[in-house]
Short mmCIF file of C-alpha atoms in Angstrom, two decimals:
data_model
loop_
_atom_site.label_atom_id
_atom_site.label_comp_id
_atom_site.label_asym_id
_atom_site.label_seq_id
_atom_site.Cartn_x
_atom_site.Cartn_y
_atom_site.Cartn_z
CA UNK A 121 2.54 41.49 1.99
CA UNK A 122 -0.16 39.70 -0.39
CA UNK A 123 3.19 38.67 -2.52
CA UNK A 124 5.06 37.20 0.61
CA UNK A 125 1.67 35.42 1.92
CA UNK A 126 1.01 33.83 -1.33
CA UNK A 127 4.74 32.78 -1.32
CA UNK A 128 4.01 31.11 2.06
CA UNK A 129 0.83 29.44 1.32
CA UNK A 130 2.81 27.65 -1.86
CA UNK A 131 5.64 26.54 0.44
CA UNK A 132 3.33 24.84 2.96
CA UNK A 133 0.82 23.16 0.71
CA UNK A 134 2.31 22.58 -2.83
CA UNK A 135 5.41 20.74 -3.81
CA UNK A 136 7.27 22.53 -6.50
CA UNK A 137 9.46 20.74 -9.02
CA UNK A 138 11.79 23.08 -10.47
CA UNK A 139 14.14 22.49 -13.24
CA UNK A 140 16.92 20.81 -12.29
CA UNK A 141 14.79 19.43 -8.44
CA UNK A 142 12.29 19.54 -6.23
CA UNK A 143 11.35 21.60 -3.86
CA UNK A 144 9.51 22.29 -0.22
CA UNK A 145 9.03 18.59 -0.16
CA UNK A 146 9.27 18.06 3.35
CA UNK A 147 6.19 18.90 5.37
CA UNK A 148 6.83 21.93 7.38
CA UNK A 149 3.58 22.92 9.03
CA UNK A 150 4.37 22.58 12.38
CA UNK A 151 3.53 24.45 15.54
CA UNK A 152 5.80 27.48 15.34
CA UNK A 153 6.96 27.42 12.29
CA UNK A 154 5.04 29.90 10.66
CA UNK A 155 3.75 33.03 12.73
CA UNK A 156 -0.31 33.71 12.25
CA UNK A 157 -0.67 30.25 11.46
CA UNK A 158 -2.49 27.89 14.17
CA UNK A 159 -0.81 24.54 13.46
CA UNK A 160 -1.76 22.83 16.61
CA UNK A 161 -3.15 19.74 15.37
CA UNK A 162 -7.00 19.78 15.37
CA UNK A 163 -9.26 16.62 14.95
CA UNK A 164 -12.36 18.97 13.62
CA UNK A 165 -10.50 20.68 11.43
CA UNK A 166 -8.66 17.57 10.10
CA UNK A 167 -12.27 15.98 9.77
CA UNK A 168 -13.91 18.86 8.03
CA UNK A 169 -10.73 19.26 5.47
CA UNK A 170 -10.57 15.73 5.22
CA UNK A 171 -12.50 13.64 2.14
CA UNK A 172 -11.96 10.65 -0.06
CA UNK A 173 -13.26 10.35 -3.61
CA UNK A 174 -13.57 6.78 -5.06
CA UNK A 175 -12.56 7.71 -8.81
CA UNK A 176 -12.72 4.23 -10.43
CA UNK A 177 -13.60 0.81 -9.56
CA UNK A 178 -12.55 -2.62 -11.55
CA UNK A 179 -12.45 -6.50 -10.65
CA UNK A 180 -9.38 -6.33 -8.72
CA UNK A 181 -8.30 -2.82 -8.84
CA UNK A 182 -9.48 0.55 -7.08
CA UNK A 183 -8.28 3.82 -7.48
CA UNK A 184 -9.02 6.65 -5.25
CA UNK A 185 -8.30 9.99 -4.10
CA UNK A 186 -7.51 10.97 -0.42
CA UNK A 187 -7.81 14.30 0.37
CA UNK A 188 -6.22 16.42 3.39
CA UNK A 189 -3.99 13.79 4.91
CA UNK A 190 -0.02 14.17 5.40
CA UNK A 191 2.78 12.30 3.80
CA UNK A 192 3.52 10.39 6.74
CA UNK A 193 0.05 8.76 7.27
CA UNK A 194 -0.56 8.09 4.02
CA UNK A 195 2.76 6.38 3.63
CA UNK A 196 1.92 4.53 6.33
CA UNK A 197 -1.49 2.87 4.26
CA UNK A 198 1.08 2.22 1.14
CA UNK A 199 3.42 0.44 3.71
CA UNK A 200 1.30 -1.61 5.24
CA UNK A 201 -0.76 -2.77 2.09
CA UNK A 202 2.05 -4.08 0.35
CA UNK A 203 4.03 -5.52 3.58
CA UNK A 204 2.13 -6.02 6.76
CA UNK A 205 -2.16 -7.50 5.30
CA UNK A 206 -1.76 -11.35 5.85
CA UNK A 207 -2.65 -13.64 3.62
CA UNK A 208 -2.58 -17.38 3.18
CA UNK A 209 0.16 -19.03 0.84
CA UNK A 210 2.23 -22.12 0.47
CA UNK A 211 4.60 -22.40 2.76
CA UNK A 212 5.46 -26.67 3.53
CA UNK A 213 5.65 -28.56 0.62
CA UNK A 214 5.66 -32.43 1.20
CA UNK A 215 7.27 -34.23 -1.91
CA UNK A 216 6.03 -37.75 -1.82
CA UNK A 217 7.06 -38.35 -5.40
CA UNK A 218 8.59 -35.78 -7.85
CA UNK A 219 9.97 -37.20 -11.19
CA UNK A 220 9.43 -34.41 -13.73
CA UNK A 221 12.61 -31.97 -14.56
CA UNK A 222 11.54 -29.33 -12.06
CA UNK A 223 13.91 -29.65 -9.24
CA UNK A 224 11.83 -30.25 -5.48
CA UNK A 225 12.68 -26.67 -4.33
CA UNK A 226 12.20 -24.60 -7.28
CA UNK A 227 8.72 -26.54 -7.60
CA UNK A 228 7.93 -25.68 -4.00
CA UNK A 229 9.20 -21.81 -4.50
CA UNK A 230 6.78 -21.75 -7.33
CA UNK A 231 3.97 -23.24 -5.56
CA UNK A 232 4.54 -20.85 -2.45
CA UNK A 233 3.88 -17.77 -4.34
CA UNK A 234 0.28 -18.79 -6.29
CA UNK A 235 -2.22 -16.39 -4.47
CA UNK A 236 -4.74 -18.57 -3.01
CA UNK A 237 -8.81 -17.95 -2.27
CA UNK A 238 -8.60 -17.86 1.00
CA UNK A 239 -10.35 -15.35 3.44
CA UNK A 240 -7.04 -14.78 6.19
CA UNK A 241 -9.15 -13.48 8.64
CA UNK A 242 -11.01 -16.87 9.34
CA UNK A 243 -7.41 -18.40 10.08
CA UNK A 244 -5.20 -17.88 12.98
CA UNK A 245 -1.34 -17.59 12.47
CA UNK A 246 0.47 -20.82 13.51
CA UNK A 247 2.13 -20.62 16.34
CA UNK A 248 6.11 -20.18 16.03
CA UNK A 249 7.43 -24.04 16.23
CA UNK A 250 4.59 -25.78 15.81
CA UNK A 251 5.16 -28.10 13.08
CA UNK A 252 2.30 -30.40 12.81
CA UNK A 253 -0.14 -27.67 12.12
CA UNK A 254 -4.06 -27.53 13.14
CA UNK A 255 -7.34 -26.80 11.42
CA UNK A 256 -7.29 -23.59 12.48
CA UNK A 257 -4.06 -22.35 11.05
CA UNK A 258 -3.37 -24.51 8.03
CA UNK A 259 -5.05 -25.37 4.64
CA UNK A 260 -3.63 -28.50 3.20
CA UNK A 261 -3.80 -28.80 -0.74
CA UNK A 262 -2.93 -31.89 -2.79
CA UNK A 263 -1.46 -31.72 -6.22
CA UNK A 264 -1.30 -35.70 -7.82
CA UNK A 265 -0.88 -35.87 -11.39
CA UNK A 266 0.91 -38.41 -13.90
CA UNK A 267 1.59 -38.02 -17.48
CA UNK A 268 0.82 -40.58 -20.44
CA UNK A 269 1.06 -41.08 -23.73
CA UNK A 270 -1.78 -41.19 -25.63
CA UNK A 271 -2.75 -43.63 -27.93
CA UNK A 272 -5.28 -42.15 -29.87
CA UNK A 273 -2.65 -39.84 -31.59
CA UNK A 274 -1.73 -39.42 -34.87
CA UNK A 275 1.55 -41.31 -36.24
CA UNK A 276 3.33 -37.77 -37.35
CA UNK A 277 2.04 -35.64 -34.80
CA UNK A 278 4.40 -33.05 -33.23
CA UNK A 279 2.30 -31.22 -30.87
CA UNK A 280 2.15 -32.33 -27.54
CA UNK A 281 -1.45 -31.19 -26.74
CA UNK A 282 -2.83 -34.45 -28.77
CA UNK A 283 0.52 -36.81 -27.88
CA UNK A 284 0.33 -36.02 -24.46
CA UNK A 285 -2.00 -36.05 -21.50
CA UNK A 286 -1.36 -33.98 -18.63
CA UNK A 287 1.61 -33.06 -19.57
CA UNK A 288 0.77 -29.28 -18.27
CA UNK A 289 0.02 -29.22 -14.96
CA UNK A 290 -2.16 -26.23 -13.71
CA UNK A 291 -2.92 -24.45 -10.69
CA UNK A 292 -6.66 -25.99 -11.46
CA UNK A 293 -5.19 -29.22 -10.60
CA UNK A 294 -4.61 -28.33 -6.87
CA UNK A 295 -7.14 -30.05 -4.78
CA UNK A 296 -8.30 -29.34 -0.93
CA UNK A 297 -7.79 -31.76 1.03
CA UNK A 298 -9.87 -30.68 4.47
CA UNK A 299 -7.85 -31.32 7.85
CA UNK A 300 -9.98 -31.95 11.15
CA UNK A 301 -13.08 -30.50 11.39
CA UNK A 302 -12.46 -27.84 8.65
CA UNK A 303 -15.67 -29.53 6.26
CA UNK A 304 -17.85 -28.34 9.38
CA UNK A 305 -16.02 -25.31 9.70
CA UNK A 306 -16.56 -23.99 6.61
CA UNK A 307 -19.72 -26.09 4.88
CA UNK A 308 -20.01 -23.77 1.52
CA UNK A 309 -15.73 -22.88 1.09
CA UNK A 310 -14.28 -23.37 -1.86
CA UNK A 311 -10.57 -23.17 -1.13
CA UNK A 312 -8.61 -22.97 -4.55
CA UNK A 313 -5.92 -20.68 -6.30
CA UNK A 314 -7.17 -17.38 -7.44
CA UNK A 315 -6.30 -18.51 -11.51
CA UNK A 316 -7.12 -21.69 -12.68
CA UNK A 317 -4.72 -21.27 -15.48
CA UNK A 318 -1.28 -20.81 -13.61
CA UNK A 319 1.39 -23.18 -15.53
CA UNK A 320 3.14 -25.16 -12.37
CA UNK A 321 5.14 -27.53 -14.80
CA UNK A 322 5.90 -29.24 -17.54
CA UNK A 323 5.52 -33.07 -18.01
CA UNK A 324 6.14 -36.19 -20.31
CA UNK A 325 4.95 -39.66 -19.83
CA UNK A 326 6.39 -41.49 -17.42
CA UNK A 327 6.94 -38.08 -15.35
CA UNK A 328 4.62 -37.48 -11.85
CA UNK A 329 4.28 -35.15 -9.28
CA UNK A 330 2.74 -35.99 -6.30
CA UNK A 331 3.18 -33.20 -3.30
CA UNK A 332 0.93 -32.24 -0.42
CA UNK A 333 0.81 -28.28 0.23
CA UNK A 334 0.33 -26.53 3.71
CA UNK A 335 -1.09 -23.19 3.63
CA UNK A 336 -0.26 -20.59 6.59
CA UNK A 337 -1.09 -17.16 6.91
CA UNK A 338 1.26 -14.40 6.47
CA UNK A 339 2.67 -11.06 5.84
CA UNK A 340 4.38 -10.19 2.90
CA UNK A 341 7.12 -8.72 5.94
CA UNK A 342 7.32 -12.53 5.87
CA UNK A 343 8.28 -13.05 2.71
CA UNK A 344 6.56 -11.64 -0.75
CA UNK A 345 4.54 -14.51 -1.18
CA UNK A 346 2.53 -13.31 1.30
CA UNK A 347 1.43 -9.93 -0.19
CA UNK A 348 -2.31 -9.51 -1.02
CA UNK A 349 -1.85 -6.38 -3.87
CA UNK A 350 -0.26 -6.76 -6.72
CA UNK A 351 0.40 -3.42 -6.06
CA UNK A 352 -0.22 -0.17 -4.15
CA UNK A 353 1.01 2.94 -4.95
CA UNK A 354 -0.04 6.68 -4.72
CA UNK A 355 1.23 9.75 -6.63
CA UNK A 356 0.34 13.81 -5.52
CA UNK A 357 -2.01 15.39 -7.85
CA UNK A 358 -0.19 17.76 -10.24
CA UNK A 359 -0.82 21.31 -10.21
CA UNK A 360 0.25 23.30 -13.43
CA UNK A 361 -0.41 27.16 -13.38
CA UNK A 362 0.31 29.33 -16.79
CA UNK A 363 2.14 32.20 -15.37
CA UNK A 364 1.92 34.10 -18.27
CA UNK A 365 -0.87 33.67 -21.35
CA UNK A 366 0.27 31.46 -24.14
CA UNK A 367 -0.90 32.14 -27.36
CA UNK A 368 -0.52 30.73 -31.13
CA UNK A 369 2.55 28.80 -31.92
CA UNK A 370 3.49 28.91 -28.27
CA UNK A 371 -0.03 27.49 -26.82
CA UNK A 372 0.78 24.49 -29.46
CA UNK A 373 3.85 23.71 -28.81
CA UNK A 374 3.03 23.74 -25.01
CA UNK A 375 0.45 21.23 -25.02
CA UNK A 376 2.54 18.57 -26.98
CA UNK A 377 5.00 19.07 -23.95
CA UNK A 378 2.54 17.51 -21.77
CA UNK A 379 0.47 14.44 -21.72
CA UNK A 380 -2.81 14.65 -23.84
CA UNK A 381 -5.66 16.34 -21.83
CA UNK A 382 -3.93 18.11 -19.68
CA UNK A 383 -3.61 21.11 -22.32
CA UNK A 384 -6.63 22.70 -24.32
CA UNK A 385 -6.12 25.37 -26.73
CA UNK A 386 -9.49 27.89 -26.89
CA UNK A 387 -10.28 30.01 -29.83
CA UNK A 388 -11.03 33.75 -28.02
CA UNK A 389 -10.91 36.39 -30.67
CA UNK A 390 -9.34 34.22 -32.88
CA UNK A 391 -6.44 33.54 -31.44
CA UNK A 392 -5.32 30.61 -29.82
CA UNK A 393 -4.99 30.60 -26.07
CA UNK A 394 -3.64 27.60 -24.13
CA UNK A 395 -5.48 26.80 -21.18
CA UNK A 396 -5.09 24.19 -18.35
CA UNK A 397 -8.07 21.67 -18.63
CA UNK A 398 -7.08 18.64 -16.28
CA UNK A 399 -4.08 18.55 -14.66
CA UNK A 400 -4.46 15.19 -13.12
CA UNK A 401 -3.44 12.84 -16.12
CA UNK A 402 -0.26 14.60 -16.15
CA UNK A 403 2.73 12.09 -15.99
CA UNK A 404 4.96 15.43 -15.43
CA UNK A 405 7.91 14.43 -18.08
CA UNK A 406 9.02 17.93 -17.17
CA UNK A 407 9.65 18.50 -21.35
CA UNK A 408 8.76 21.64 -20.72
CA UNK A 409 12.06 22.54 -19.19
CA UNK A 410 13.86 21.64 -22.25
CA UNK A 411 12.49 24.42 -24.15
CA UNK A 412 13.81 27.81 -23.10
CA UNK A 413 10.81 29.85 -24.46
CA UNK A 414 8.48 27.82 -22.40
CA UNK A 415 10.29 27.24 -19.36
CA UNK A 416 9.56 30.36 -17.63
CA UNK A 417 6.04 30.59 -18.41
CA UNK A 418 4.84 27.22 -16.28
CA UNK A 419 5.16 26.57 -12.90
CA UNK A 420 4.61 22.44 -11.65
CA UNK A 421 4.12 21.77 -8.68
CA UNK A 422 2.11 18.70 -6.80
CA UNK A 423 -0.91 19.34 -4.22
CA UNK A 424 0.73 18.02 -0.97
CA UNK A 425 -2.09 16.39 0.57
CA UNK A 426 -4.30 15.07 -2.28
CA UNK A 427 -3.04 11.46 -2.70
CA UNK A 428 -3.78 9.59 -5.80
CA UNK A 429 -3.91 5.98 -4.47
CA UNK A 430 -3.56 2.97 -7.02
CA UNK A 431 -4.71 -0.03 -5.09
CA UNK A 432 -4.38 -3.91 -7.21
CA UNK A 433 -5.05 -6.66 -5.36
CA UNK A 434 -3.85 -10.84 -6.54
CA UNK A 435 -7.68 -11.38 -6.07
CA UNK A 436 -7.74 -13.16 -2.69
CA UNK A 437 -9.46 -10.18 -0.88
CA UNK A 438 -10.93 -7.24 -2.75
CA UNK A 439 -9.08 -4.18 -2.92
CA UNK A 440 -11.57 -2.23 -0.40
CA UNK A 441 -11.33 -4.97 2.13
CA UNK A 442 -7.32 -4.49 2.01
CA UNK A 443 -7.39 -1.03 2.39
CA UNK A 444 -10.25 -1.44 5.28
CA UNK A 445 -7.59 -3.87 6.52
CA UNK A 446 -4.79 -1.81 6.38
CA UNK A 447 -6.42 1.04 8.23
CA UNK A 448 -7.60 -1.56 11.11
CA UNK A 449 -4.10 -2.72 11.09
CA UNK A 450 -2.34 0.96 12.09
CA UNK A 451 -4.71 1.03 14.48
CA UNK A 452 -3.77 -2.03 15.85
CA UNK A 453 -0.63 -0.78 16.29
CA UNK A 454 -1.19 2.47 17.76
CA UNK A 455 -3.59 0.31 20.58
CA UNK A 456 -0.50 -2.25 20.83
CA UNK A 457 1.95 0.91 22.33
CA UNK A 458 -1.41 2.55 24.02
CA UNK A 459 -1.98 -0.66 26.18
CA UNK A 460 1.47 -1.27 27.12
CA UNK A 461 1.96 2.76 28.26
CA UNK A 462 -0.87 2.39 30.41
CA UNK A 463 0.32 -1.19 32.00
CA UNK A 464 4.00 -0.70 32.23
CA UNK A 465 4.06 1.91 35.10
CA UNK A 466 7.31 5.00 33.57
CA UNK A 467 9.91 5.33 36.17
CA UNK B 104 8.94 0.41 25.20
CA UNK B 105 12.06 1.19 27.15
CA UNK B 106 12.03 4.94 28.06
CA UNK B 107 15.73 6.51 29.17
CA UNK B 108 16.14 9.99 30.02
CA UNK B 109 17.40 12.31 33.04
CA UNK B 110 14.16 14.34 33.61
CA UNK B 111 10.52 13.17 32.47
CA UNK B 112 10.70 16.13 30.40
CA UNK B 113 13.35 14.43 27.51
CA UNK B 114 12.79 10.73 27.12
CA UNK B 115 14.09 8.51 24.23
CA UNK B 116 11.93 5.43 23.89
CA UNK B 117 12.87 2.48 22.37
CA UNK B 118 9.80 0.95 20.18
CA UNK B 119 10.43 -2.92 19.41
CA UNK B 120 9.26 -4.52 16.29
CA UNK B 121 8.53 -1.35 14.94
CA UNK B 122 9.77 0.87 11.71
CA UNK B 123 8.88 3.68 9.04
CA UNK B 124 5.77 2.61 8.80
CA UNK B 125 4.00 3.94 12.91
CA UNK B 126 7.39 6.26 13.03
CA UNK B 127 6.47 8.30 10.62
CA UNK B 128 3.22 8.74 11.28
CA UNK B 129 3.34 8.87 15.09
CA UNK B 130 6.45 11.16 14.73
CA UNK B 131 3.74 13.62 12.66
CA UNK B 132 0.95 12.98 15.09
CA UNK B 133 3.12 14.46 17.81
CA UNK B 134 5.10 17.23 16.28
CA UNK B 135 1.68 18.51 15.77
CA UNK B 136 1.90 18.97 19.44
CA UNK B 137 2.26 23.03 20.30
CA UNK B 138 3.93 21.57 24.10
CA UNK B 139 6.46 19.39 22.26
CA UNK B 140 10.14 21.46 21.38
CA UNK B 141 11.98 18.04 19.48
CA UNK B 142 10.23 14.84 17.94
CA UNK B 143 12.50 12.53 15.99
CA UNK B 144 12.90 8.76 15.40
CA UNK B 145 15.53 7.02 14.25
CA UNK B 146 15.88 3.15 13.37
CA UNK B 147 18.92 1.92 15.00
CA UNK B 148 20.12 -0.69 12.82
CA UNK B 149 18.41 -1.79 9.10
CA UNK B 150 18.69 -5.45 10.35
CA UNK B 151 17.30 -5.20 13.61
CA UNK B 152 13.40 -3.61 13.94
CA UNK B 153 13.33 -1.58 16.65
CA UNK B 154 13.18 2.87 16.61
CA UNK B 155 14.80 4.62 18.92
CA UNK B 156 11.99 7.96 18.99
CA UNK B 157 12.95 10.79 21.48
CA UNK B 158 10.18 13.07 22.43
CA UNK B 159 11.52 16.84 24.65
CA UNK B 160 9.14 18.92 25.81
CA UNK B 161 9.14 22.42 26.32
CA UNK B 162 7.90 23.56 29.91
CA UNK B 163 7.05 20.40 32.94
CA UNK B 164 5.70 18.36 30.81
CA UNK B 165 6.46 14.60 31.19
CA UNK B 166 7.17 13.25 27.91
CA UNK B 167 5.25 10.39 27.72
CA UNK B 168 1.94 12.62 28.04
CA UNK B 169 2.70 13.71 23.85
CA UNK B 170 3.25 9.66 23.37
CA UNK B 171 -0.25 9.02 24.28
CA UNK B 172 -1.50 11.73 22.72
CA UNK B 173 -0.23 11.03 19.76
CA UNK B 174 -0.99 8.00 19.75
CA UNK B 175 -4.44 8.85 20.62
CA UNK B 176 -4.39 11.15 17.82
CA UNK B 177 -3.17 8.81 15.56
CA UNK B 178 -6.13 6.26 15.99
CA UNK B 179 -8.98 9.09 16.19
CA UNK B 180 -7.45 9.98 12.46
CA UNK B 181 -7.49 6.57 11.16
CA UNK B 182 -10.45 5.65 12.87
CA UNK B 183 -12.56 8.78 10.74
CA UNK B 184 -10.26 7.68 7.31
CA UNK B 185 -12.03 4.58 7.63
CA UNK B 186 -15.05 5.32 8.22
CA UNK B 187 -15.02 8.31 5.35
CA UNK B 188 -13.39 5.43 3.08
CA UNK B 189 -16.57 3.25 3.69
CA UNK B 190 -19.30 5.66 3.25
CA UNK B 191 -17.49 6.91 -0.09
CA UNK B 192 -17.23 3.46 -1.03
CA UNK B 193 -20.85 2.66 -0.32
CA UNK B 194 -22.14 6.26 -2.36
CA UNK B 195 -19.94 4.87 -5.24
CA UNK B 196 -21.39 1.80 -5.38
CA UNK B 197 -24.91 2.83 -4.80
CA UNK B 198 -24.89 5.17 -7.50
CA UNK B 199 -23.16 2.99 -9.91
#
């Protein structure tokens, strides 16, 4: 009975990759499914289960843990990080004058996906045919630049950086050009692309470019310009249990099968036993299954609900804003459906 | 929302500009539901966004009464995720 419970218990919480697939990987505690377990779904026992553990944090990138949440939700986060957080990007170009080799549209596809530093949430989205474009939904940018020769150069120079001037044109050389009452609106902004040091085009004298930019907000639904990580993903947290002890030979060739740290061979009595020490920076290569005196004596499997999220943002918002953001925005959508169940009376 | 069904107790409703992303989840949030017998969604076509997600109950009860519950549900989760995420953020800065 122990045996069959402790069979159970693995099929509803860990997801077991076997040699040749995976399996229980579909969530299966529902109400009903399994008898003696109370599956209802329970918002204290969610809360107390529930936790998240904030494991590293860099300029621009988070990584966390969340604890005691199902696939679905989670997935949910993931999805709406990468497609559904607005942003604001490029979207009208205006070529007034464009005489370097980069053709009008692939110059205006390039300029459309530079992240820029601009807070979305103080901008509205622009209404759907409105072409003209107000201070509250647009930032306009201006990018003006010529290139010359320079005649300070040396006769038998070959390098461009002392013939030339401007004949790289930057991201730093994207200016904001306020609309309206946008200097009011925002006194102390400072709307520019996230990296100064983006390479737009190429120039020689003679050349110009001379565009003016319209920024709208977004979602990268949209298009991926829009998207305000540079990624988000999550992976399970691996679970490797030693069915059997491993000793000598065996304990070292079983921790070259996986990646370093997750193996740690002890000295007891003088012989060498292999131990687990950290599963977590396993990349699960599964080389263990292409040994056949190891195979049997591991079993992997993933924790179902502890979710590893990897969170990079493009460095318009930081990464805990987005995923504050994301959160706010599910719940947007659950309040969307709420309010219209409660106003459109169900015949 | 379109709902279509012959009794209140099976209803498919039709969720517009909608996909994986609340389907999922709000398919989850309700199978959790000990009075619901069937949850599923569907999305009808890749191109166009709108789910098809048919909710049957078991017993009188009328479908949409999982719906909101669910969706209920769905916010009280996210709703504590956030605020957990925020506190754990704070601690981890604070103690940085």
């Amino acid at each position: 009975a122990m045996a069959a419970k402790r069979g159970t218990d693995e099929m509803r919480d860990r997801v077991v990759l076997g040699e040749f697939g995976v399996r229980n990987v579909h969530t299966t505690d529902f109400p009903g499914n399994y008898p003696g377990y109370d599956d209802a779904w329970d918002q204290q026992r969610f809360e107390e289960a529930f936790r998240v553990d904030i494991i590293r944090e860099e300029e621009g990138a988070l990584e966390f843990d969340m604890v005691g949440i199902d696939a679905a939700i989670a997935n949910a986060f993931r999805r709406i990080l990468l497609a559904e957080v607005p942003t604001m990007a490029v979207e009208k170009v205006f070529v007034y004058n464009n005489t370097s080799i980069v053709q009008d549209e692939i110059l205006a596809h390039r300029l459309g996906l530079i992240p820029i530093r601009a807070d979305p949430r103080l901008f509205e989205y622009r209404n759907q045919g409105d072409e003209e474009g107000t201070e509250i939904d647009t930032l306009q940018f201006q990018l003006k630049i010529k290139c010359s020769r320079n005649p300070q150069a040396a006769k038998e120079s070959s390098d461009p950086n002392e013939l030339y001037f401007n004949h790289k044109v930057y991201s730093k050389h994207m200016t904001w050009v306020p609309l309206g009452n946008q200097t009011d609106l925002f006194p102390d902004a400072d709307f520019r692309p996230v990296h100064d040091d983006i390479l737009i085009a190429l120039l020689r004298p003679g050349q110009e470019i001379d565009v003016l930019m319209h920024c709208v907000k977004g979602i990268g639904k949209d298009h991926a310009k829009f998207s305000p990580v540079a990624t988000a993903s999550y992976r399970l947290l691996p679970d490797i249990t030693l069915l059997q002890p491993v000793e000598d030979e065996a304990a070292e060739k079983l921790q070259k099968c996986f990646s370093p740290g997750v193996i740690e061979i002890q000295n007891i009595k003088g012989k060498k036993v292999a131990r687990v020490a950290n599963a977590r920076f396993d990349t699960f290569s599964r080389e263990v299954f292409r040994h056949e005196s190891l195979k049997n004596l591991v079993r992997l499997a993933r924790v179902r609900n502890h979710y590893i999220f990897s969170v990079e943002s493009t460095g318009i918002l930081p990464p805990d804003v987005l995923v504050s953001e994301a959160i706010k925005i599910l719940m947007g959508k659950c309040q969307r459906f709420l309010n219209e169940l409660d106003s459109v009376p169900m015949e | 929302v379109q709902a279509d069904g012959t009794d209140g107790n099976c209803v498919t409703f039709v969720l517009h500009d909608e996909d994986h992303t609340l389907g999922n989840s709000l398919r989850y949030m309700v199978m959790k539901n000990p009075e619901v017998e069937f949850c599923g969604y569907c999305i009808t076509h890749p191109s166009e966004s709108k789910i098809n997600f048919r909710i049957q109950t078991r017993g009188n009860l009328p479908a949409v009464e999982p719906l909101r519950k669910g969706l209920t549900d769905l916010m009280a989760v996210c709703q504590h995720v956030l605020n957990t995420f925020e506190r754990s953020m704070k601690e981890f800065r604070a103690q940085k």
